[in-house]
GROMACS .gro file of C-alpha atoms in nm:
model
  334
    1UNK     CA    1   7.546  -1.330  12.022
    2UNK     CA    2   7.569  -1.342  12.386
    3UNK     CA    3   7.298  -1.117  12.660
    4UNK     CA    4   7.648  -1.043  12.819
    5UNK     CA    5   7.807  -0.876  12.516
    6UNK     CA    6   7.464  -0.691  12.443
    7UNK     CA    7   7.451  -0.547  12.779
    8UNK     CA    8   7.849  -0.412  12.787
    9UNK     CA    9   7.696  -0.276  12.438
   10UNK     CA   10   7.452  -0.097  12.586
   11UNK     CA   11   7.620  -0.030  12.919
   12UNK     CA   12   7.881   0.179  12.699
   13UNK     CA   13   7.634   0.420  12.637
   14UNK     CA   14   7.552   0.769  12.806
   15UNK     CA   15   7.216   0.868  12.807
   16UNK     CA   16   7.293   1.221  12.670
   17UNK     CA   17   7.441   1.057  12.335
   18UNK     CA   18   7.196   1.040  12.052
   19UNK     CA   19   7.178   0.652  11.942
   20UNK     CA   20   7.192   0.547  11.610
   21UNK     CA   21   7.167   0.209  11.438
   22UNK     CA   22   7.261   0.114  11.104
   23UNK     CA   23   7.182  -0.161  10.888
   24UNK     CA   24   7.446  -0.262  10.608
   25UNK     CA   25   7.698  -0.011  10.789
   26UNK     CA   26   8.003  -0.201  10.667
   27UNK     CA   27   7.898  -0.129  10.314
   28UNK     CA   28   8.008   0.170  10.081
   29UNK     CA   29   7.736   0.437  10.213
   30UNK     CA   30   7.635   0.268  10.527
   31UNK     CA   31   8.017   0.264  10.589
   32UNK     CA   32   8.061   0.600  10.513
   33UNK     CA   33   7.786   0.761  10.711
   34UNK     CA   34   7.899   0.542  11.007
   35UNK     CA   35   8.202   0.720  10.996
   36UNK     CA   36   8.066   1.053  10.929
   37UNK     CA   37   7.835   1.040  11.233
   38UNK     CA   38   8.117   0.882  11.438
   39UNK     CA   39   8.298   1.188  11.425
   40UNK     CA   40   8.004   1.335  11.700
   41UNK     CA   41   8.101   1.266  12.023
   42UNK     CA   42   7.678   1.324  12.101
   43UNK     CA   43   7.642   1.046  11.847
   44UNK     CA   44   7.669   0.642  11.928
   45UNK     CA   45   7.643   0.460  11.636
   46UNK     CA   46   7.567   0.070  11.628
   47UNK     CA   47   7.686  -0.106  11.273
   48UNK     CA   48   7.493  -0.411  11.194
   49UNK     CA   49   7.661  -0.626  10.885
   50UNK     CA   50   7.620  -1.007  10.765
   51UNK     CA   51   7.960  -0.929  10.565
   52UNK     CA   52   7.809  -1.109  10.260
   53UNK     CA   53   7.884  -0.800  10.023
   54UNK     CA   54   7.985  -0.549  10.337
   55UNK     CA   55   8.335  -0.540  10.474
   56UNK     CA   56   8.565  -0.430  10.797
   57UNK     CA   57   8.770  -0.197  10.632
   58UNK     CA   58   8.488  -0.014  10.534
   59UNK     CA   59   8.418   0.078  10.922
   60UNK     CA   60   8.514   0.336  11.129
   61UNK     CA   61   8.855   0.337  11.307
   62UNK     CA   62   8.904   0.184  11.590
   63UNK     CA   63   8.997   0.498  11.770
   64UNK     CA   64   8.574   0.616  11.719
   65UNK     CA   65   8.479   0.479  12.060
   66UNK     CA   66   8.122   0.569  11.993
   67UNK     CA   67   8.109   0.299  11.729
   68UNK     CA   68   7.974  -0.055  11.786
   69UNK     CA   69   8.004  -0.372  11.539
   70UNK     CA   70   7.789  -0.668  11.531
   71UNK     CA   71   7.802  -0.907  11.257
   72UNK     CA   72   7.463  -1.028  11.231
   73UNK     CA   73   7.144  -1.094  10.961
   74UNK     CA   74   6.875  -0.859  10.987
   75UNK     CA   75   6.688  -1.088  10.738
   76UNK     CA   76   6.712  -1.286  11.060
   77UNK     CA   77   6.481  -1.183  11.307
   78UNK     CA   78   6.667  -1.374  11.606
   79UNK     CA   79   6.956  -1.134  11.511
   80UNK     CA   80   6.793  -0.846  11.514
   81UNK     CA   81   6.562  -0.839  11.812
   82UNK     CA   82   6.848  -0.842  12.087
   83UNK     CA   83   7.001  -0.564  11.920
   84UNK     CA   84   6.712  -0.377  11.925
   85UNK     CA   85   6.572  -0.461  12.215
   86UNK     CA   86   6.845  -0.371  12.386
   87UNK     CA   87   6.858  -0.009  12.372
   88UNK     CA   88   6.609   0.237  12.291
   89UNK     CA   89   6.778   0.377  11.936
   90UNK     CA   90   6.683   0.763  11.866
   91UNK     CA   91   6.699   0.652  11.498
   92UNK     CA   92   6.746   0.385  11.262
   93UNK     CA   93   6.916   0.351  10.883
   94UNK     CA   94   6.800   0.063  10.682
   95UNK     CA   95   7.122   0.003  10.474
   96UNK     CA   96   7.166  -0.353  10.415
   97UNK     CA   97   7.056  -0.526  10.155
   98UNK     CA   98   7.169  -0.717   9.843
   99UNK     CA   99   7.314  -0.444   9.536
  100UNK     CA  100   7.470  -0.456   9.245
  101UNK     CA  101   7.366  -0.539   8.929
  102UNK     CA  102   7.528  -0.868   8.790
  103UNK     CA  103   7.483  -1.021   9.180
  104UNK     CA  104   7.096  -0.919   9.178
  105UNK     CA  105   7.036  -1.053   8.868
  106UNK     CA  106   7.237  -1.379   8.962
  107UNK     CA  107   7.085  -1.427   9.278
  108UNK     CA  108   6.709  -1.310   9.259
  109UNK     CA  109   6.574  -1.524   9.494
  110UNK     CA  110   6.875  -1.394   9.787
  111UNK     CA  111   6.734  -1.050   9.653
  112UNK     CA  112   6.357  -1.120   9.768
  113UNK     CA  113   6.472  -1.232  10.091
  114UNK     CA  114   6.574  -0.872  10.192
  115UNK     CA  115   6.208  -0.828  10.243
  116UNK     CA  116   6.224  -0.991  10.552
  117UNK     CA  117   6.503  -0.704  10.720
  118UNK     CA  118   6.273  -0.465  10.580
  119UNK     CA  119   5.981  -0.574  10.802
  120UNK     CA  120   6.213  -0.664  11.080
  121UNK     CA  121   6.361  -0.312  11.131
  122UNK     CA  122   6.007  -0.191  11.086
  123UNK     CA  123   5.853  -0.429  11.345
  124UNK     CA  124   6.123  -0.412  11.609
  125UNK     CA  125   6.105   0.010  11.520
  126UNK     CA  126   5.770   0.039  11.637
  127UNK     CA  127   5.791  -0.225  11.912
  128UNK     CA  128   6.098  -0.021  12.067
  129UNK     CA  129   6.011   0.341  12.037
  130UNK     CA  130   6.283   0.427  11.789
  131UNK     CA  131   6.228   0.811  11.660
  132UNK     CA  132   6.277   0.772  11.291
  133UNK     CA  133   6.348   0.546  11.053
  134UNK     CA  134   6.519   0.594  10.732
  135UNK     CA  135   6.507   0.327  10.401
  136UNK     CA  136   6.767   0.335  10.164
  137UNK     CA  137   6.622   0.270   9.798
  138UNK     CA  138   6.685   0.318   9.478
  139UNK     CA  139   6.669   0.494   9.190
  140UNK     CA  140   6.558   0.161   9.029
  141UNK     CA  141   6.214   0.173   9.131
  142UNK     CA  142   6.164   0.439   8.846
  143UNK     CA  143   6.204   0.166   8.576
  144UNK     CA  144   6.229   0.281   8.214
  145UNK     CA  145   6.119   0.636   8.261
  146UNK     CA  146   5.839   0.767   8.169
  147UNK     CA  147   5.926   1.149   8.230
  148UNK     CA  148   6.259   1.350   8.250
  149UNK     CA  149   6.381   1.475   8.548
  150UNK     CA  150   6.232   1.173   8.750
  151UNK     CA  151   6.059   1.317   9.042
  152UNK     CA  152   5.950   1.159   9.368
  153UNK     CA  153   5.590   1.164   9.291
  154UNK     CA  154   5.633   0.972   8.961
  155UNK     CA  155   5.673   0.574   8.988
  156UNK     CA  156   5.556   0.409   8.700
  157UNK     CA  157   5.619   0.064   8.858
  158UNK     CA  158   5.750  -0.114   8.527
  159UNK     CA  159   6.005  -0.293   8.642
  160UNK     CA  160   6.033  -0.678   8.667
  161UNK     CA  161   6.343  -0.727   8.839
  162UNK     CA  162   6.349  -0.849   9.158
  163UNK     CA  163   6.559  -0.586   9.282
  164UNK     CA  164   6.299  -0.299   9.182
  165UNK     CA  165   6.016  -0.512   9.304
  166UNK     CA  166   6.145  -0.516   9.695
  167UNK     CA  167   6.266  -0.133   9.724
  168UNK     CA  168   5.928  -0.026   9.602
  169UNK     CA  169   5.756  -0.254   9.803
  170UNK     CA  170   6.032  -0.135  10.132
  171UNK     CA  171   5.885   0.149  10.034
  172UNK     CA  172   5.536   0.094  10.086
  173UNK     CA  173   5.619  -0.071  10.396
  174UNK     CA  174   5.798   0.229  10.530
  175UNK     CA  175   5.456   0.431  10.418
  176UNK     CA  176   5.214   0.241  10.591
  177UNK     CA  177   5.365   0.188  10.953
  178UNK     CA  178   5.354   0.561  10.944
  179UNK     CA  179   5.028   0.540  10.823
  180UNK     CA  180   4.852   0.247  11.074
  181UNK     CA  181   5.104   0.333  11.364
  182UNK     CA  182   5.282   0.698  11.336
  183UNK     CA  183   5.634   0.562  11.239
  184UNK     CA  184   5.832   0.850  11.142
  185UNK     CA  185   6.008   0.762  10.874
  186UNK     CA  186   6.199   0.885  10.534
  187UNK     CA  187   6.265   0.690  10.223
  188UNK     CA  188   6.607   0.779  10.035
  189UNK     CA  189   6.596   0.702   9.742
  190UNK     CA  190   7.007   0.700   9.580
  191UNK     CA  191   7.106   0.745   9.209
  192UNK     CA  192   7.452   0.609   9.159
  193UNK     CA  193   7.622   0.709   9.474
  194UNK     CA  194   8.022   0.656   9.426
  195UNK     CA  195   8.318   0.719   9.717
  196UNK     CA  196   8.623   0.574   9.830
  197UNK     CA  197   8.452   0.282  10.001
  198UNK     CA  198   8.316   0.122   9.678
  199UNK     CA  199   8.401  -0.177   9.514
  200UNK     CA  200   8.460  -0.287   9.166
  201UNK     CA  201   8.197  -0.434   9.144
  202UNK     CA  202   7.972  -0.089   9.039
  203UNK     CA  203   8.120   0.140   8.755
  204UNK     CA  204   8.273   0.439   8.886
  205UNK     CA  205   8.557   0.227   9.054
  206UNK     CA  206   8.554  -0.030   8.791
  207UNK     CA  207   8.672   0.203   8.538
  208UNK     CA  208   8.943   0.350   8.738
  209UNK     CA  209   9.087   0.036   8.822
  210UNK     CA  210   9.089  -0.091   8.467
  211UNK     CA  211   9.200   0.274   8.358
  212UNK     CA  212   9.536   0.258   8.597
  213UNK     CA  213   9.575  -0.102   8.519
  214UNK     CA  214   9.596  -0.041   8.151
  215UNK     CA  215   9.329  -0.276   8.106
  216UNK     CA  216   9.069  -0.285   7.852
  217UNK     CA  217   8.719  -0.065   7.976
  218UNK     CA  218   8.417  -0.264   7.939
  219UNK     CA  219   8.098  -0.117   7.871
  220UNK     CA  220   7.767  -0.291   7.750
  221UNK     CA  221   7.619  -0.243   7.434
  222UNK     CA  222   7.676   0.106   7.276
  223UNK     CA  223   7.731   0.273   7.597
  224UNK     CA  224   7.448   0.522   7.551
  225UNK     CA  225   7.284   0.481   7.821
  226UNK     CA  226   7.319   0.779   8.038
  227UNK     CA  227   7.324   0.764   8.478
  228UNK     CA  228   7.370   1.047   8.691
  229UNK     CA  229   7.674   1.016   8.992
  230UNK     CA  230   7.679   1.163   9.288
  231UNK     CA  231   7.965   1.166   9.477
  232UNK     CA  232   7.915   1.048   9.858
  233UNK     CA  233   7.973   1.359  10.068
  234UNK     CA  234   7.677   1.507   9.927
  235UNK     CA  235   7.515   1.203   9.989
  236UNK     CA  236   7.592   1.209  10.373
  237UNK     CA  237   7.566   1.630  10.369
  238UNK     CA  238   7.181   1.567  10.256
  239UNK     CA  239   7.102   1.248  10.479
  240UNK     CA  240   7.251   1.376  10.815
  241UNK     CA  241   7.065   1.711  10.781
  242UNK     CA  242   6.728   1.482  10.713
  243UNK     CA  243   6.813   1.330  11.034
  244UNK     CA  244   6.883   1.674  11.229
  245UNK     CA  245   6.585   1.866  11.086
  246UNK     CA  246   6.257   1.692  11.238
  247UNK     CA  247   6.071   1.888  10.920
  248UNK     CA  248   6.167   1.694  10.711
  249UNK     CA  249   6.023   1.395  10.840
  250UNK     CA  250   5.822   1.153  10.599
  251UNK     CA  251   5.944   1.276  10.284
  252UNK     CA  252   6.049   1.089  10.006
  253UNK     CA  253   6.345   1.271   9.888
  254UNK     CA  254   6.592   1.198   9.570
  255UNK     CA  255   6.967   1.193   9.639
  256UNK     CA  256   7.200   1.207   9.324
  257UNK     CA  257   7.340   1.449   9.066
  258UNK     CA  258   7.150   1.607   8.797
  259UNK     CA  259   7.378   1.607   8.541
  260UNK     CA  260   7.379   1.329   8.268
  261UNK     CA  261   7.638   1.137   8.157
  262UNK     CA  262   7.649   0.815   7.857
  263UNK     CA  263   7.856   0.539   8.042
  264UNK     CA  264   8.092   0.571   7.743
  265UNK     CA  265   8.167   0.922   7.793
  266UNK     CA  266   8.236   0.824   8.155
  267UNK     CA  267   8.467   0.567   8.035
  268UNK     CA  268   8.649   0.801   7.839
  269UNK     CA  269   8.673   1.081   8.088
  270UNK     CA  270   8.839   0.822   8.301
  271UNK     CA  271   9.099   0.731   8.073
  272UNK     CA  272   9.178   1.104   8.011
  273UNK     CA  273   9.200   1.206   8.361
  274UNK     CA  274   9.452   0.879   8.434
  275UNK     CA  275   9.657   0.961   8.123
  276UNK     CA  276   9.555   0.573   8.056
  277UNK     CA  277   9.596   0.329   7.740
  278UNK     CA  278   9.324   0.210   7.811
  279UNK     CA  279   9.004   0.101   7.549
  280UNK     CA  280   8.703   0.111   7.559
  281UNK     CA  281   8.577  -0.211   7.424
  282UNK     CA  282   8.155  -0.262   7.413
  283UNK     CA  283   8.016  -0.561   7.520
  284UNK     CA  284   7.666  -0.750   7.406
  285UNK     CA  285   7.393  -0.518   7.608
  286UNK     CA  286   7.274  -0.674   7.940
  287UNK     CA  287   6.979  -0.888   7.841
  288UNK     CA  288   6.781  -0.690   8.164
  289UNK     CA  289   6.834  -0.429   8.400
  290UNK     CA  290   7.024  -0.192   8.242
  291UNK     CA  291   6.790   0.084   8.220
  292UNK     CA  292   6.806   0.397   7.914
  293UNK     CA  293   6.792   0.676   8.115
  294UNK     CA  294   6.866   0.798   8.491
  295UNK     CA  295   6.830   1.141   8.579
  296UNK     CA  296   6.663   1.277   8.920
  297UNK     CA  297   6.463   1.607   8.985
  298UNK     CA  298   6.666   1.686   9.300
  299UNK     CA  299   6.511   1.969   9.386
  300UNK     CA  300   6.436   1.863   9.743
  301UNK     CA  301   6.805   1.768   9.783
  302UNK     CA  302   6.952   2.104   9.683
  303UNK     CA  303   6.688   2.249   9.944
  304UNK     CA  304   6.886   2.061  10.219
  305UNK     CA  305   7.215   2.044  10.102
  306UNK     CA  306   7.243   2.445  10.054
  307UNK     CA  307   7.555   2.466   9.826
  308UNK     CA  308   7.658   2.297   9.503
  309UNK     CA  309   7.715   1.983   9.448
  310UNK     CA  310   8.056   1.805   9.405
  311UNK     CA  311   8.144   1.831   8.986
  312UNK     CA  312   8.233   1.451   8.870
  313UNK     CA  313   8.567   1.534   8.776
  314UNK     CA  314   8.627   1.696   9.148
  315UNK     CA  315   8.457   1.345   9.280
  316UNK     CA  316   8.667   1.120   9.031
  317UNK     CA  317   8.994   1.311   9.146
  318UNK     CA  318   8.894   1.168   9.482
  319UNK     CA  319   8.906   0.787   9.385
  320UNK     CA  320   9.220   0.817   9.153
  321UNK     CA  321   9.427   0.944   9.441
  322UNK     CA  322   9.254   0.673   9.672
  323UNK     CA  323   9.334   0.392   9.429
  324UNK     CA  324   9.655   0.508   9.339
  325UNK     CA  325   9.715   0.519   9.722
  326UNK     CA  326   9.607   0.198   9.791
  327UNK     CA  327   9.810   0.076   9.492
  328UNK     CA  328  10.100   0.229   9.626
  329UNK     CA  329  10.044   0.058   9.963
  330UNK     CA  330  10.045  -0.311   9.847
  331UNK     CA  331  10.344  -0.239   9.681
  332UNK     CA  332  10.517  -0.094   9.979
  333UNK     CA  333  10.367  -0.368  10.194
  334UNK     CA  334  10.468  -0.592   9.943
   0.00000   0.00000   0.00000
């Protein structure tokens, strides 16, 4: 990464627009809430991405001139600290790190190492006067739960996984530079959060693409278990109204539906809306990590999101017509 390119960066930007960096930006939500706040002309928005899970196609168009790419490590502090150095950013989204279920479990070790971006952003935050930082976690630092709706005050830390380990460690981090140095911060923590930007490798697409492909559904074990899903506009509705309301600063807020679902009955409400052949066929249960329940108290996010909620079946309409779309593309382009 050359000072040159860094300073044309920089040199892009007015000192009216509000500057925004985000971390894992070429992912599914990073992606989408780069392209959300691109559509501000007051906003400039920097996307940092390694590209290891995170893609191009998932960032805004190249018509948003108030978007910036890098392709850089933030586990890598020599990437980082140009970027941040650079500019003074008015806020910060810790995005990136390693997700999904079968690659964390594969890769534990990769999974620890996102640690290091955590105290990175954090370090190079309070080192460059950046306003507020926000944390992405993850409903996984619940663990088996050991109350129903899980609220943000309840953490029973029972989790071995490496993948619950780091976000409730992130957010302890994200706690105590606020505490020792007055870091503004807010810690996010997301419940199955499913758009047009996902992949297959999380469920919600998974089972579409399998639905229109007339392929078999997988599901593990009995397919009790039950997640919530919360489709990604209300993620971004609640998140960018965190960011525009200073009073809502330091909170520790829940984003996700609260309405259960089994995975099989998500299965089959897949295959019914496609008009599939589709089966669903049940798998030996993941030996780990595939938690009973998931269900958030989201009483803080219905505070700040003010309306209802996108119902799954509105949110699944969404993707159908996306993949179908896309489907119908390759053909064409075929």
């Amino acid at each position: 990464m050359s000072g040159e390119f860094l300073f044309s960066l920089i040199s892009n930007m007015t000192q009216s627009q509000r500057k925004i960096l985000i971390t894992g930006g070429a992912g599914n939500v990073g992606g989408s809430l780069a392209c959300r706040l691109a559509e501000s002309p007051d906003n400039e928005v920097v996307v940092v991405d390694n590209l290891v899970t995170g893609d191009r196609s998932k960032l805004p168009p190249a018509s948003a001139k108030n978007v910036r790419f890098i392709k850089a490590d933030v586990n890598r502090m020599d990437d980082l600290s140009p970027i941040m150095t650079a500019t003074r950013f008015d806020a910060v989204f810790h995005y990136a790190a390693l997700v999904g279920v079968q690659r964390t479990l594969a890769n534990p070790v990769a999974v620890l190492e996102d640690i290091d971006g955590i105290r990175n952003v954090l370090s190079l935050s309070k080192n460059t006067g950046v306003g507020r930082v926000f944390y992405a976690s993850s409903s996984e630092v619940y663990g088996e739960p050991v109350e129903m709706p899980q609220h943000e005050q309840t953490t029973p830390l029972n989790s071995r996984l490496p993948y619950a380990i780091i976000k409730n460690l992130g957010e302890s981090y994200f706690r105590s530079y606020h505490q020792e140095f007055g870091l503004q911060f807010n810690v996010f923590r997301f419940f199955n959060t499913y758009g047009p930007k996902q992949t297959t490798d999380f469920v919600v697409p998974k089972f579409i693409a399998a639905a229109l492909a007339g392929e078999d559904i997988p599901v593990y074990g009995d397919g009790m278990q039950t997640r919530t899903f919360c489709f990604v506009d209300d993620n971004l509705d609640t998140t960018t109204r965190v960011l525009d309301d200073p009073s809502w600063a330091c909170e520790t807020i829940n984003i996700g539906s609260d309405i259960e679902m089994t995975i099989k009955s998500l299965a089959e409400t897949v295959i019914e809306m496609t008009g599939s052949s589709s089966k669903v066929v049940h798998l030996p249960p993941l030996p780990e990590g595939d938690m009973t329940r998931r269900c958030p108290d989201i009483t803080k996010m219905k505070k700040i999101l003010g309306r209802e909620l996108t119902p799954l079946r509105a949110g699944l309409e969404k993707l159908i017509d996306a993949a179908k779309n896309r489907t119908s593309s390759q053909v064409t382009n075929g």
